[in-house]
mmCIF file of C-alpha atoms in Angstrom:
data_model
loop_
_atom_site.group_PDB
_atom_site.id
_atom_site.type_symbol
_atom_site.label_atom_id
_atom_site.label_comp_id
_atom_site.label_asym_id
_atom_site.label_seq_id
_atom_site.Cartn_x
_atom_site.Cartn_y
_atom_site.Cartn_z
ATOM 1 C CA MET A 216 0.000 0.000 0.000
ATOM 2 C CA HIS A 217 2.108 2.944 1.245
ATOM 3 C CA LYS A 218 5.726 2.683 0.226
ATOM 4 C CA LYS A 219 8.338 3.722 2.767
ATOM 5 C CA GLU A 220 9.522 6.907 1.099
ATOM 6 C CA ILE A 221 11.244 9.262 3.547
ATOM 7 C CA TYR A 222 12.599 12.752 2.809
ATOM 8 C CA THR A 223 15.131 14.284 5.155
ATOM 9 C CA ALA A 224 16.578 17.617 6.260
ATOM 10 C CA GLY A 225 18.574 18.952 9.192
ATOM 11 C CA LYS A 226 21.195 16.791 10.857
ATOM 12 C CA GLU A 227 22.056 13.291 9.760
ATOM 13 C CA LEU A 228 20.031 10.808 11.786
ATOM 14 C CA ARG A 229 23.102 9.073 13.179
ATOM 15 C CA GLU A 230 24.581 12.409 14.269
ATOM 16 C CA ALA A 231 21.422 13.898 15.804
ATOM 17 C CA GLU A 232 20.235 13.684 19.397
ATOM 18 C CA LYS A 233 16.632 14.581 18.526
ATOM 19 C CA VAL A 234 14.323 13.777 15.618
ATOM 20 C CA LEU A 235 11.229 15.486 14.230
ATOM 21 C CA ILE A 236 8.814 13.457 12.105
ATOM 22 C CA LEU A 237 6.747 15.723 9.842
ATOM 23 C CA ILE A 238 3.501 14.279 8.482
ATOM 24 C CA HIS A 239 1.894 16.112 5.577
ATOM 25 C CA GLY A 240 -1.825 16.538 4.943
ATOM 26 C CA ARG A 241 -4.064 15.267 2.158
ATOM 27 C CA GLY A 242 -2.561 16.142 -1.210
ATOM 28 C CA GLY A 243 0.674 17.182 0.455
ATOM 29 C CA ILE A 244 4.246 16.678 -0.698
ATOM 30 C CA ALA A 245 6.664 15.531 1.987
ATOM 31 C CA LYS A 246 9.651 17.220 0.372
ATOM 32 C CA GLU A 247 7.838 20.571 0.556
ATOM 33 C CA PHE A 248 6.445 19.915 4.044
ATOM 34 C CA LEU A 249 10.039 19.682 5.298
ATOM 35 C CA LEU A 250 10.077 23.477 5.075
ATOM 36 C CA LEU A 251 7.774 23.634 8.096
ATOM 37 C CA ALA A 252 10.802 22.779 10.238
ATOM 38 C CA ASN A 253 12.245 26.200 9.346
ATOM 39 C CA SER A 254 9.500 27.735 11.500
ATOM 40 C CA LEU A 255 10.099 25.438 14.474
ATOM 41 C CA ASN A 256 12.856 25.467 17.085
ATOM 42 C CA THR A 257 14.533 22.388 15.634
ATOM 43 C CA PRO A 258 17.935 23.501 14.266
ATOM 44 C CA GLU A 259 19.764 20.596 15.886
ATOM 45 C CA PHE A 260 17.190 17.959 14.912
ATOM 46 C CA ALA A 261 17.193 15.346 12.195
ATOM 47 C CA ILE A 262 14.003 16.004 10.199
ATOM 48 C CA LEU A 263 12.172 13.081 8.581
ATOM 49 C CA ALA A 264 9.083 13.434 6.385
ATOM 50 C CA PRO A 265 7.351 10.298 5.054
ATOM 51 C CA GLN A 266 5.486 10.601 1.748
ATOM 52 C CA ALA A 267 2.010 9.101 1.410
ATOM 53 C CA THR A 268 1.507 7.054 -1.731
ATOM 54 C CA ASP A 269 -0.786 9.014 -4.070
ATOM 55 C CA PHE A 270 -0.402 11.969 -1.667
ATOM 56 C CA THR A 271 -3.073 10.857 0.807
ATOM 57 C CA TRP A 272 -2.767 8.715 3.936
ATOM 58 C CA TYR A 273 -6.321 7.377 3.754
ATOM 59 C CA PRO A 274 -9.097 8.036 1.221
ATOM 60 C CA ASN A 275 -12.063 9.284 3.245
ATOM 61 C CA SER A 276 -12.687 11.698 6.101
ATOM 62 C CA PHE A 277 -10.968 10.916 9.393
ATOM 63 C CA LEU A 278 -14.503 10.803 10.836
ATOM 64 C CA ALA A 279 -15.529 7.900 8.578
ATOM 65 C CA PRO A 280 -15.703 4.389 10.066
ATOM 66 C CA ALA A 281 -12.141 3.064 10.112
ATOM 67 C CA ALA A 282 -13.022 0.194 7.766
ATOM 68 C CA GLN A 283 -13.861 2.709 5.027
ATOM 69 C CA ASN A 284 -10.272 3.985 5.123
ATOM 70 C CA GLU A 285 -8.637 0.567 4.878
ATOM 71 C CA PRO A 286 -6.185 -0.742 3.841
ATOM 72 C CA ALA A 287 -4.496 2.658 3.507
ATOM 73 C CA TYR A 288 -5.151 3.621 7.140
ATOM 74 C CA SER A 289 -3.394 0.591 8.656
ATOM 75 C CA SER A 290 -0.612 0.918 6.097
ATOM 76 C CA ALA A 291 -0.022 4.551 7.126
ATOM 77 C CA LEU A 292 0.259 3.556 10.784
ATOM 78 C CA LYS A 293 2.673 0.794 9.773
ATOM 79 C CA VAL A 294 4.920 3.287 7.954
ATOM 80 C CA LEU A 295 5.214 5.322 11.157
ATOM 81 C CA GLU A 296 5.817 2.205 13.249
ATOM 82 C CA GLU A 297 8.681 1.145 10.982
ATOM 83 C CA LEU A 298 10.094 4.665 10.950
ATOM 84 C CA ILE A 299 10.129 4.776 14.763
ATOM 85 C CA ASP A 300 11.886 1.397 14.820
ATOM 86 C CA ASP A 301 14.524 2.722 12.403
ATOM 87 C CA ILE A 302 15.083 5.802 14.565
ATOM 88 C CA LYS A 303 15.410 3.785 17.769
ATOM 89 C CA GLU A 304 17.918 1.483 16.107
ATOM 90 C CA THR A 305 20.280 4.467 15.866
ATOM 91 C CA GLY A 306 20.137 4.831 19.657
ATOM 92 C CA ILE A 307 17.627 7.709 19.854
ATOM 93 C CA ALA A 308 15.093 7.137 22.628
ATOM 94 C CA SER A 309 11.385 7.905 22.334
ATOM 95 C CA GLU A 310 11.679 10.960 24.606
ATOM 96 C CA ASN A 311 13.776 12.580 21.876
ATOM 97 C CA ILE A 312 11.320 11.809 19.060
ATOM 98 C CA TYR A 313 8.896 14.589 18.104
ATOM 99 C CA PHE A 314 5.947 14.741 15.714
ATOM 100 C CA ALA A 315 4.281 17.558 13.803
ATOM 101 C CA GLY A 316 1.478 17.211 11.278
ATOM 102 C CA PHE A 317 -1.146 19.229 9.480
ATOM 103 C CA SER A 318 -4.786 18.212 8.918
ATOM 104 C CA GLN A 319 -4.802 14.568 7.802
ATOM 105 C CA GLY A 320 -1.195 14.394 8.974
ATOM 106 C CA ALA A 321 -2.155 15.870 12.355
ATOM 107 C CA CYS A 322 -4.890 13.253 12.754
ATOM 108 C CA LEU A 323 -2.471 10.475 11.837
ATOM 109 C CA SER A 324 0.148 11.836 14.247
ATOM 110 C CA LEU A 325 -2.294 11.919 17.152
ATOM 111 C CA GLU A 326 -3.696 8.492 16.348
ATOM 112 C CA PHE A 327 -0.249 6.909 16.125
ATOM 113 C CA VAL A 328 1.139 8.345 19.351
ATOM 114 C CA THR A 329 -2.039 7.514 21.290
ATOM 115 C CA ARG A 330 -1.946 3.905 20.078
ATOM 116 C CA ASN A 331 1.677 3.776 21.240
ATOM 117 C CA ALA A 332 1.674 6.106 24.226
ATOM 118 C CA GLN A 333 5.043 6.592 25.895
ATOM 119 C CA ARG A 334 7.246 9.565 26.765
ATOM 120 C CA PHE A 335 7.792 11.215 23.400
ATOM 121 C CA GLY A 336 9.577 14.522 22.961
ATOM 122 C CA GLY A 337 6.332 16.209 21.961
ATOM 123 C CA VAL A 338 3.598 16.512 19.363
ATOM 124 C CA ALA A 339 2.323 19.529 17.417
ATOM 125 C CA ALA A 340 -0.994 18.732 15.728
ATOM 126 C CA PHE A 341 -2.068 21.564 13.458
ATOM 127 C CA THR A 342 -5.804 20.934 12.955
ATOM 128 C CA GLY A 343 -6.426 17.324 13.923
ATOM 129 C CA GLY A 344 -8.063 14.822 16.237
ATOM 130 C CA LEU A 345 -8.219 11.106 16.909
ATOM 131 C CA ILE A 346 -9.519 9.037 13.999
ATOM 132 C CA GLY A 347 -12.841 7.232 13.554
ATOM 133 C CA ASP A 348 -16.576 7.792 13.352
ATOM 134 C CA LYS A 349 -16.413 7.435 17.117
ATOM 135 C CA ILE A 350 -13.340 7.217 19.293
ATOM 136 C CA ASN A 351 -12.536 3.659 20.333
ATOM 137 C CA THR A 352 -10.468 3.938 23.497
ATOM 138 C CA GLU A 353 -9.697 0.196 23.329
ATOM 139 C CA ASN A 354 -7.186 1.102 20.588
ATOM 140 C CA TYR A 355 -5.118 3.186 23.009
ATOM 141 C CA THR A 356 -2.574 1.873 25.480
ATOM 142 C CA GLY A 357 0.395 3.176 27.411
ATOM 143 C CA ASP A 358 1.303 6.306 29.367
ATOM 144 C CA PHE A 359 2.482 9.585 27.850
ATOM 145 C CA ASN A 360 4.336 10.364 31.074
ATOM 146 C CA GLY A 361 4.102 14.121 30.612
ATOM 147 C CA THR A 362 4.592 14.342 26.825
ATOM 148 C CA PRO A 363 3.685 17.908 25.706
ATOM 149 C CA ILE A 364 1.029 17.926 22.964
ATOM 150 C CA PHE A 365 -0.190 21.081 21.248
ATOM 151 C CA ILE A 366 -3.358 21.073 19.131
ATOM 152 C CA GLY A 367 -4.430 24.164 17.195
ATOM 153 C CA SER A 368 -7.624 24.322 15.141
ATOM 154 C CA GLY A 369 -10.163 26.670 13.631
ATOM 155 C CA ASP A 370 -13.787 27.129 14.650
ATOM 156 C CA PRO A 371 -15.444 26.215 12.448
ATOM 157 C CA ASP A 372 -13.074 24.084 10.385
ATOM 158 C CA ALA A 373 -14.210 22.447 7.150
ATOM 159 C CA HIS A 374 -12.667 19.090 8.047
ATOM 160 C CA VAL A 375 -12.081 18.847 11.803
ATOM 161 C CA PRO A 376 -14.931 19.611 14.242
ATOM 162 C CA VAL A 377 -13.922 21.424 17.415
ATOM 163 C CA GLU A 378 -15.811 18.796 19.422
ATOM 164 C CA ARG A 379 -13.451 16.069 18.175
ATOM 165 C CA VAL A 380 -10.416 18.197 19.046
ATOM 166 C CA LYS A 381 -11.661 18.635 22.610
ATOM 167 C CA GLU A 382 -12.684 14.992 22.970
ATOM 168 C CA SER A 383 -9.259 13.885 21.750
ATOM 169 C CA ALA A 384 -7.518 16.224 24.180
ATOM 170 C CA GLU A 385 -9.387 14.703 27.119
ATOM 171 C CA ILE A 386 -8.269 11.196 26.163
ATOM 172 C CA LEU A 387 -4.667 12.384 25.816
ATOM 173 C CA ARG A 388 -4.842 14.012 29.239
ATOM 174 C CA ASP A 389 -6.283 10.833 30.745
ATOM 175 C CA MET A 390 -3.175 9.071 29.409
ATOM 176 C CA ASN A 391 -0.944 11.627 31.184
ATOM 177 C CA ALA A 392 -0.068 13.922 28.300
ATOM 178 C CA LYS A 393 0.319 17.651 28.953
ATOM 179 C CA VAL A 394 -2.120 19.063 26.402
ATOM 180 C CA GLU A 395 -2.457 22.638 25.217
ATOM 181 C CA ILE A 396 -5.302 23.566 22.842
ATOM 182 C CA GLU A 397 -5.831 26.814 20.966
ATOM 183 C CA ILE A 398 -9.040 27.333 18.977
ATOM 184 C CA TYR A 399 -9.127 30.205 16.478
ATOM 185 C CA LYS A 400 -12.450 31.728 15.496
ATOM 186 C CA ASN A 401 -13.015 31.693 11.720
ATOM 187 C CA ARG A 402 -9.423 30.770 10.922
ATOM 188 C CA PRO A 403 -8.931 29.235 7.447
ATOM 189 C CA HIS A 404 -7.763 25.616 7.096
ATOM 190 C CA THR A 405 -4.076 26.431 7.407
ATOM 191 C CA ILE A 406 -1.225 26.750 9.921
ATOM 192 C CA SER A 407 -1.131 30.202 11.492
ATOM 193 C CA GLU A 408 1.891 32.085 12.773
ATOM 194 C CA ASP A 409 0.384 32.043 16.248
ATOM 195 C CA GLU A 410 0.127 28.250 16.174
ATOM 196 C CA LEU A 411 3.799 28.013 15.260
ATOM 197 C CA ARG A 412 4.641 30.362 18.131
ATOM 198 C CA LEU A 413 2.655 28.274 20.609
ATOM 199 C CA ALA A 414 4.086 24.997 19.291
ATOM 200 C CA ASN A 415 7.591 26.374 19.787
ATOM 201 C CA GLN A 416 6.731 27.626 23.243
ATOM 202 C CA PHE A 417 4.984 24.460 24.426
ATOM 203 C CA VAL A 418 6.610 21.598 22.495
ATOM 204 C CA PHE A 419 9.920 22.755 20.976
ATOM 205 C CA ASN A 420 11.127 24.983 23.812
#
């Protein structure tokens, strides 16, 4: 399904102490999404950006029943699982692995880390929430152990309801993440300068 196609920037993985995984949105291009790192406090990081096959991680809305997004959905999670394994093989621990994603990529980021909760470096989810027509907490295990997670979103947003953002945040908090949410009235479906500022302040400080 999804091929493991990873674009890189920043430090070489084997020379870096920290890693940022950037996950693009629907229709996105990983090589271009690498540029987001220029706006984050990550100058000493290795930056890795996986590319979704056909430019989308799963075909339907993140609010569709999970079965309607298969097999792409499971394949996308598998790409991230293999990428984390590759990173850890270089000696980098999970507490030095960070995630940032936009829209579909933000949803995938949150879903992956919550299915594999542990002390990560941090997560910046720019317009996203946990995936599914309803949230199935049986999918989520582990303890975030204080992982900082920032979620920014618009109200209203064409793709991500504010209710799902808030519901997701509560689950993350229940799993011991430190969650910061910022909701922007009538903000377009984009990443704002203020979101980048807050992500730097809360996650990449």
